[in-house]
């Protein structure tokens, strides 16, 4: 893994990233296979089979700048190395279910955010830029839309899936509404009472126009629906950042 401060030729990342993601998932599933096999071998009636919850976040379903919108039955045709690696990980999990009966359950998380958000993610960077009066580059029109999911909602869905989902289930874990980057910036500015210093940049290759999921399957199987609105979630994220400021 490379430090985020190191700038790397994207062509090198295209070659390395899929290998890293799939290799990590392969080792994780192999460990689950061993645990599952050990429980079966010892015929322990109280042993809980290995519960493998696969995490595959908002799929890249098509050409650069295309949209990824729909339910779990939508065709997946990723073209970016990042999207291909996520789909490969999902296929690997399903192969282990088919070949070794590892009870995998796949959750597709969509744009997770909240307190302790990764500092390189958009909302964290926007909040930091406003608080510290730094520039933030908006690539393209800023009308790219995302279906955001607050971290507490994601945790709840994951715990419910461990109990209620069946092996082979695939579910979108996502909020009910989509919001553009421009709308998110306006909301964060409103919550902080300050304006963002914007810098305009060209639309980046692979930046999708919209990623949003249909969560009806999660509602039907888990009884789950996202509870925290984007305003509530961003307010909590901002409070956490402010609490750590000197």
mmCIF file of C-alpha atoms in Angstrom:
data_model
loop_
_atom_site.group_PDB
_atom_site.id
_atom_site.type_symbol
_atom_site.label_atom_id
_atom_site.label_comp_id
_atom_site.label_asym_id
_atom_site.label_seq_id
_atom_site.Cartn_x
_atom_site.Cartn_y
_atom_site.Cartn_z
ATOM 1 C CA UNK A 1 0.000 0.000 0.000
ATOM 2 C CA UNK A 2 1.254 3.467 -0.857
ATOM 3 C CA UNK A 3 1.051 6.599 1.326
ATOM 4 C CA UNK A 4 -1.684 8.888 0.002
ATOM 5 C CA UNK A 5 0.788 11.762 -0.281
ATOM 6 C CA UNK A 6 2.763 9.857 -2.919
ATOM 7 C CA UNK A 7 1.689 10.706 -6.453
ATOM 8 C CA UNK A 8 1.652 7.628 -8.687
ATOM 9 C CA UNK A 9 1.131 7.162 -12.396
ATOM 10 C CA UNK A 10 -2.549 6.079 -12.769
ATOM 11 C CA UNK A 11 -1.433 3.340 -15.153
ATOM 12 C CA UNK A 12 0.543 1.738 -12.321
ATOM 13 C CA UNK A 13 -2.472 1.924 -10.006
ATOM 14 C CA UNK A 14 -4.601 0.286 -12.694
ATOM 15 C CA UNK A 15 -2.250 -2.683 -12.596
ATOM 16 C CA UNK A 16 -1.826 -2.918 -8.812
ATOM 17 C CA UNK A 17 -5.205 -1.995 -7.275
ATOM 18 C CA UNK A 18 -7.310 -4.901 -8.618
ATOM 19 C CA UNK A 19 -4.640 -7.369 -7.441
ATOM 20 C CA UNK A 20 -4.556 -5.862 -3.941
ATOM 21 C CA UNK A 21 -8.343 -5.902 -3.533
ATOM 22 C CA UNK A 22 -8.897 -9.413 -4.880
ATOM 23 C CA UNK A 23 -5.872 -10.874 -3.069
ATOM 24 C CA UNK A 24 -7.079 -9.450 0.258
ATOM 25 C CA UNK A 25 -10.578 -10.826 -0.320
ATOM 26 C CA UNK A 26 -9.148 -14.208 -1.338
ATOM 27 C CA UNK A 27 -7.159 -14.526 1.892
ATOM 28 C CA UNK A 28 -10.173 -13.480 3.966
ATOM 29 C CA UNK A 29 -12.430 -16.062 2.337
ATOM 30 C CA UNK A 30 -9.791 -18.806 2.651
ATOM 31 C CA UNK A 31 -9.749 -18.161 6.406
ATOM 32 C CA UNK A 32 -13.546 -18.408 6.455
ATOM 33 C CA UNK A 33 -13.374 -21.722 4.579
ATOM 34 C CA UNK A 34 -10.981 -23.148 7.164
ATOM 35 C CA UNK A 35 -13.200 -22.005 10.044
ATOM 36 C CA UNK A 36 -16.302 -23.423 8.380
ATOM 37 C CA UNK A 37 -14.587 -26.750 7.609
ATOM 38 C CA UNK A 38 -13.274 -27.066 11.164
ATOM 39 C CA UNK A 39 -16.755 -26.586 12.599
ATOM 40 C CA UNK A 40 -18.208 -29.226 10.269
ATOM 41 C CA UNK A 41 -15.390 -31.680 10.924
ATOM 42 C CA UNK A 42 -15.844 -31.563 14.684
ATOM 43 C CA UNK A 43 -19.634 -31.862 14.365
ATOM 44 C CA UNK A 44 -20.089 -29.198 16.982
ATOM 45 C CA UNK A 45 -23.845 -28.509 17.069
ATOM 46 C CA UNK A 46 -23.208 -25.173 18.768
ATOM 47 C CA UNK A 47 -20.648 -24.016 16.264
ATOM 48 C CA UNK A 48 -21.745 -21.041 14.180
ATOM 49 C CA UNK A 49 -20.653 -21.362 10.537
ATOM 50 C CA UNK A 50 -18.282 -18.718 9.252
ATOM 51 C CA UNK A 51 -20.373 -15.659 8.486
ATOM 52 C CA UNK A 52 -18.698 -13.887 5.597
ATOM 53 C CA UNK A 53 -20.202 -10.482 4.930
ATOM 54 C CA UNK A 54 -18.825 -9.241 1.635
ATOM 55 C CA UNK A 55 -18.569 -5.487 1.232
ATOM 56 C CA UNK A 56 -18.754 -4.214 -2.341
ATOM 57 C CA UNK A 57 -19.333 -0.480 -2.562
ATOM 58 C CA UNK A 58 -21.336 1.432 -5.201
ATOM 59 C CA UNK A 59 -20.630 -0.419 -8.429
ATOM 60 C CA UNK A 60 -19.108 1.070 -11.549
ATOM 61 C CA UNK A 61 -21.621 -0.283 -14.062
ATOM 62 C CA UNK A 62 -20.548 1.165 -17.405
ATOM 63 C CA UNK A 63 -18.519 3.586 -19.436
ATOM 64 C CA UNK A 64 -16.608 6.542 -17.961
ATOM 65 C CA UNK A 65 -19.023 9.191 -16.638
ATOM 66 C CA UNK A 66 -21.982 6.774 -16.863
ATOM 67 C CA UNK A 67 -24.466 6.337 -14.048
ATOM 68 C CA UNK A 68 -24.723 3.407 -11.625
ATOM 69 C CA UNK A 69 -28.388 3.361 -10.671
ATOM 70 C CA UNK A 70 -30.784 0.541 -9.833
ATOM 71 C CA UNK A 71 -31.432 -2.524 -7.738
ATOM 72 C CA UNK A 72 -29.400 -5.691 -7.239
ATOM 73 C CA UNK A 73 -30.616 -7.149 -10.545
ATOM 74 C CA UNK A 74 -29.074 -4.363 -12.645
ATOM 75 C CA UNK A 75 -26.402 -5.460 -15.116
ATOM 76 C CA UNK A 76 -22.875 -4.867 -13.865
ATOM 77 C CA UNK A 77 -20.470 -3.855 -16.635
ATOM 78 C CA UNK A 78 -17.619 -1.984 -14.930
ATOM 79 C CA UNK A 79 -14.925 -0.454 -17.106
ATOM 80 C CA UNK A 80 -12.651 1.186 -14.537
ATOM 81 C CA UNK A 81 -9.997 -0.929 -12.758
ATOM 82 C CA UNK A 82 -11.560 0.082 -9.436
ATOM 83 C CA UNK A 83 -15.033 -1.090 -10.478
ATOM 84 C CA UNK A 84 -13.699 -4.313 -12.015
ATOM 85 C CA UNK A 85 -11.854 -5.169 -8.802
ATOM 86 C CA UNK A 86 -15.029 -4.751 -6.726
ATOM 87 C CA UNK A 87 -17.064 -6.964 -9.025
ATOM 88 C CA UNK A 88 -14.271 -9.556 -9.062
ATOM 89 C CA UNK A 89 -14.329 -9.666 -5.259
ATOM 90 C CA UNK A 90 -18.082 -10.242 -5.298
ATOM 91 C CA UNK A 91 -17.777 -13.041 -7.869
ATOM 92 C CA UNK A 92 -15.022 -14.629 -5.778
ATOM 93 C CA UNK A 93 -17.272 -14.703 -2.718
ATOM 94 C CA UNK A 94 -20.095 -16.321 -4.659
ATOM 95 C CA UNK A 95 -17.687 -18.929 -6.037
ATOM 96 C CA UNK A 96 -16.698 -19.898 -2.489
ATOM 97 C CA UNK A 97 -20.380 -20.223 -1.626
ATOM 98 C CA UNK A 98 -20.896 -22.525 -4.619
ATOM 99 C CA UNK A 99 -17.744 -24.621 -4.210
ATOM 100 C CA UNK A 100 -17.201 -24.737 -0.457
ATOM 101 C CA UNK A 101 -20.595 -23.771 1.028
ATOM 102 C CA UNK A 102 -19.120 -20.762 2.804
ATOM 103 C CA UNK A 103 -22.289 -18.828 3.797
ATOM 104 C CA UNK A 104 -21.429 -15.493 2.219
ATOM 105 C CA UNK A 105 -23.776 -12.510 2.371
ATOM 106 C CA UNK A 106 -22.950 -9.509 0.213
ATOM 107 C CA UNK A 107 -23.722 -5.933 1.190
ATOM 108 C CA UNK A 108 -23.149 -3.149 -1.308
ATOM 109 C CA UNK A 109 -22.448 0.016 0.697
ATOM 110 C CA UNK A 110 -23.156 3.329 -1.034
ATOM 111 C CA UNK A 111 -21.095 6.455 -0.211
ATOM 112 C CA UNK A 112 -20.660 5.937 3.523
ATOM 113 C CA UNK A 113 -19.947 9.055 5.613
ATOM 114 C CA UNK A 114 -20.053 10.282 9.213
ATOM 115 C CA UNK A 115 -17.741 10.965 12.180
ATOM 116 C CA UNK A 116 -14.136 9.807 11.663
ATOM 117 C CA UNK A 117 -14.730 9.822 7.924
ATOM 118 C CA UNK A 118 -11.629 9.131 5.839
ATOM 119 C CA UNK A 119 -9.809 12.475 5.410
ATOM 120 C CA UNK A 120 -9.418 11.992 1.656
ATOM 121 C CA UNK A 121 -13.178 11.689 1.033
ATOM 122 C CA UNK A 122 -15.161 14.618 -0.367
ATOM 123 C CA UNK A 123 -17.257 15.592 2.683
ATOM 124 C CA UNK A 124 -14.232 15.456 4.993
ATOM 125 C CA UNK A 125 -12.225 17.598 2.608
ATOM 126 C CA UNK A 126 -15.037 20.131 2.159
ATOM 127 C CA UNK A 127 -15.523 20.498 5.924
ATOM 128 C CA UNK A 128 -11.763 20.866 6.442
ATOM 129 C CA UNK A 129 -11.484 23.400 3.607
ATOM 130 C CA UNK A 130 -14.260 25.623 5.008
ATOM 131 C CA UNK A 131 -13.022 25.484 8.601
ATOM 132 C CA UNK A 132 -9.406 26.181 7.614
ATOM 133 C CA UNK A 133 -10.176 28.578 4.727
ATOM 134 C CA UNK A 134 -8.559 26.415 2.066
ATOM 135 C CA UNK A 135 -9.423 25.897 -1.580
ATOM 136 C CA UNK A 136 -11.512 22.922 -2.630
ATOM 137 C CA UNK A 137 -11.479 21.788 -6.258
ATOM 138 C CA UNK A 138 -14.857 20.983 -7.785
ATOM 139 C CA UNK A 139 -14.266 18.711 -10.773
ATOM 140 C CA UNK A 140 -16.747 19.192 -13.563
ATOM 141 C CA UNK A 141 -20.114 20.864 -13.011
ATOM 142 C CA UNK A 142 -20.570 19.620 -9.446
ATOM 143 C CA UNK A 143 -23.865 18.048 -10.472
ATOM 144 C CA UNK A 144 -22.577 14.503 -9.921
ATOM 145 C CA UNK A 145 -25.092 12.785 -7.621
ATOM 146 C CA UNK A 146 -24.597 10.233 -4.861
ATOM 147 C CA UNK A 147 -26.807 8.151 -2.584
ATOM 148 C CA UNK A 148 -25.211 8.705 0.834
ATOM 149 C CA UNK A 149 -25.407 6.335 3.804
ATOM 150 C CA UNK A 150 -24.597 7.360 7.382
ATOM 151 C CA UNK A 151 -22.170 5.097 9.242
ATOM 152 C CA UNK A 152 -24.611 4.161 12.048
ATOM 153 C CA UNK A 153 -27.135 3.008 9.456
ATOM 154 C CA UNK A 154 -24.451 0.899 7.779
ATOM 155 C CA UNK A 155 -23.496 -0.738 11.080
ATOM 156 C CA UNK A 156 -27.140 -1.537 11.827
ATOM 157 C CA UNK A 157 -27.633 -3.110 8.385
ATOM 158 C CA UNK A 158 -24.485 -5.206 8.777
ATOM 159 C CA UNK A 159 -25.547 -6.567 12.169
ATOM 160 C CA UNK A 160 -29.031 -7.356 10.864
ATOM 161 C CA UNK A 161 -27.574 -9.151 7.841
ATOM 162 C CA UNK A 162 -25.541 -11.421 10.104
ATOM 163 C CA UNK A 163 -28.796 -12.533 11.758
ATOM 164 C CA UNK A 164 -31.480 -12.316 9.084
ATOM 165 C CA UNK A 165 -29.871 -12.676 5.647
ATOM 166 C CA UNK A 166 -29.384 -16.027 3.935
ATOM 167 C CA UNK A 167 -26.237 -17.272 2.165
ATOM 168 C CA UNK A 168 -26.062 -15.789 -1.322
ATOM 169 C CA UNK A 169 -28.180 -12.742 -0.500
ATOM 170 C CA UNK A 170 -27.013 -9.519 -2.170
ATOM 171 C CA UNK A 171 -28.345 -6.212 -0.858
ATOM 172 C CA UNK A 172 -27.853 -2.529 -1.543
ATOM 173 C CA UNK A 173 -27.209 -0.577 1.664
ATOM 174 C CA UNK A 174 -27.983 3.007 0.759
ATOM 175 C CA UNK A 175 -29.935 6.083 1.689
ATOM 176 C CA UNK A 176 -33.286 6.857 0.092
ATOM 177 C CA UNK A 177 -32.252 10.150 -1.514
ATOM 178 C CA UNK A 178 -29.557 11.309 -3.904
ATOM 179 C CA UNK A 179 -27.848 14.673 -3.687
ATOM 180 C CA UNK A 180 -25.462 16.506 -6.001
ATOM 181 C CA UNK A 181 -22.021 17.687 -4.918
ATOM 182 C CA UNK A 182 -23.196 21.295 -5.297
ATOM 183 C CA UNK A 183 -26.176 20.630 -3.009
ATOM 184 C CA UNK A 184 -23.934 18.938 -0.456
ATOM 185 C CA UNK A 185 -21.572 21.923 -0.485
ATOM 186 C CA UNK A 186 -24.506 24.301 0.036
ATOM 187 C CA UNK A 187 -25.684 22.193 2.983
ATOM 188 C CA UNK A 188 -22.249 22.096 4.632
ATOM 189 C CA UNK A 189 -21.842 25.859 4.114
ATOM 190 C CA UNK A 190 -25.219 26.370 5.784
ATOM 191 C CA UNK A 191 -24.302 24.161 8.750
ATOM 192 C CA UNK A 192 -20.948 25.907 9.246
ATOM 193 C CA UNK A 193 -22.154 29.418 8.440
ATOM 194 C CA UNK A 194 -19.233 30.016 6.067
ATOM 195 C CA UNK A 195 -18.586 29.819 2.341
ATOM 196 C CA UNK A 196 -16.289 27.341 0.608
ATOM 197 C CA UNK A 197 -13.430 28.716 -1.491
ATOM 198 C CA UNK A 198 -14.057 26.870 -4.750
ATOM 199 C CA UNK A 199 -11.586 26.114 -7.502
ATOM 200 C CA UNK A 200 -12.871 24.751 -10.812
ATOM 201 C CA UNK A 201 -11.314 21.659 -12.341
ATOM 202 C CA UNK A 202 -12.000 19.444 -15.344
ATOM 203 C CA UNK A 203 -14.236 16.419 -14.876
ATOM 204 C CA UNK A 204 -12.079 13.437 -13.945
ATOM 205 C CA UNK A 205 -12.158 10.278 -16.010
ATOM 206 C CA UNK A 206 -14.286 7.624 -14.314
ATOM 207 C CA UNK A 207 -16.198 10.090 -12.119
ATOM 208 C CA UNK A 208 -19.765 8.857 -12.542
ATOM 209 C CA UNK A 209 -22.706 11.193 -13.080
ATOM 210 C CA UNK A 210 -24.795 9.361 -10.514
ATOM 211 C CA UNK A 211 -24.495 6.397 -8.159
ATOM 212 C CA UNK A 212 -27.633 5.444 -6.298
ATOM 213 C CA UNK A 213 -29.154 2.181 -5.169
ATOM 214 C CA UNK A 214 -32.595 0.758 -4.584
ATOM 215 C CA UNK A 215 -32.756 -0.545 -1.000
ATOM 216 C CA UNK A 216 -36.130 -2.323 -1.164
ATOM 217 C CA UNK A 217 -34.476 -5.722 -0.895
ATOM 218 C CA UNK A 218 -32.735 -4.735 2.362
ATOM 219 C CA UNK A 219 -36.094 -3.529 3.664
ATOM 220 C CA UNK A 220 -37.789 -6.815 2.734
ATOM 221 C CA UNK A 221 -35.091 -9.133 4.123
ATOM 222 C CA UNK A 222 -33.678 -7.149 7.035
ATOM 223 C CA UNK A 223 -36.477 -4.732 7.833
ATOM 224 C CA UNK A 224 -33.802 -2.065 7.352
ATOM 225 C CA UNK A 225 -34.067 1.450 6.040
ATOM 226 C CA UNK A 226 -31.638 4.347 6.483
ATOM 227 C CA UNK A 227 -32.771 6.550 9.398
ATOM 228 C CA UNK A 228 -30.291 9.425 9.472
ATOM 229 C CA UNK A 229 -30.842 12.282 7.006
ATOM 230 C CA UNK A 230 -27.853 13.859 5.269
ATOM 231 C CA UNK A 231 -28.334 17.067 7.275
ATOM 232 C CA UNK A 232 -28.305 15.148 10.564
ATOM 233 C CA UNK A 233 -25.325 13.044 9.527
ATOM 234 C CA UNK A 234 -23.234 15.956 8.297
ATOM 235 C CA UNK A 235 -24.043 17.905 11.460
ATOM 236 C CA UNK A 236 -22.670 15.010 13.528
ATOM 237 C CA UNK A 237 -19.606 14.767 11.308
ATOM 238 C CA UNK A 238 -18.947 18.499 11.633
ATOM 239 C CA UNK A 239 -19.327 18.382 15.431
ATOM 240 C CA UNK A 240 -16.816 15.554 15.607
ATOM 241 C CA UNK A 241 -14.297 17.543 13.517
ATOM 242 C CA UNK A 242 -14.840 20.680 15.627
ATOM 243 C CA UNK A 243 -14.388 18.721 18.862
ATOM 244 C CA UNK A 244 -10.900 17.734 17.720
ATOM 245 C CA UNK A 245 -9.849 21.224 16.676
ATOM 246 C CA UNK A 246 -7.289 22.905 18.992
#
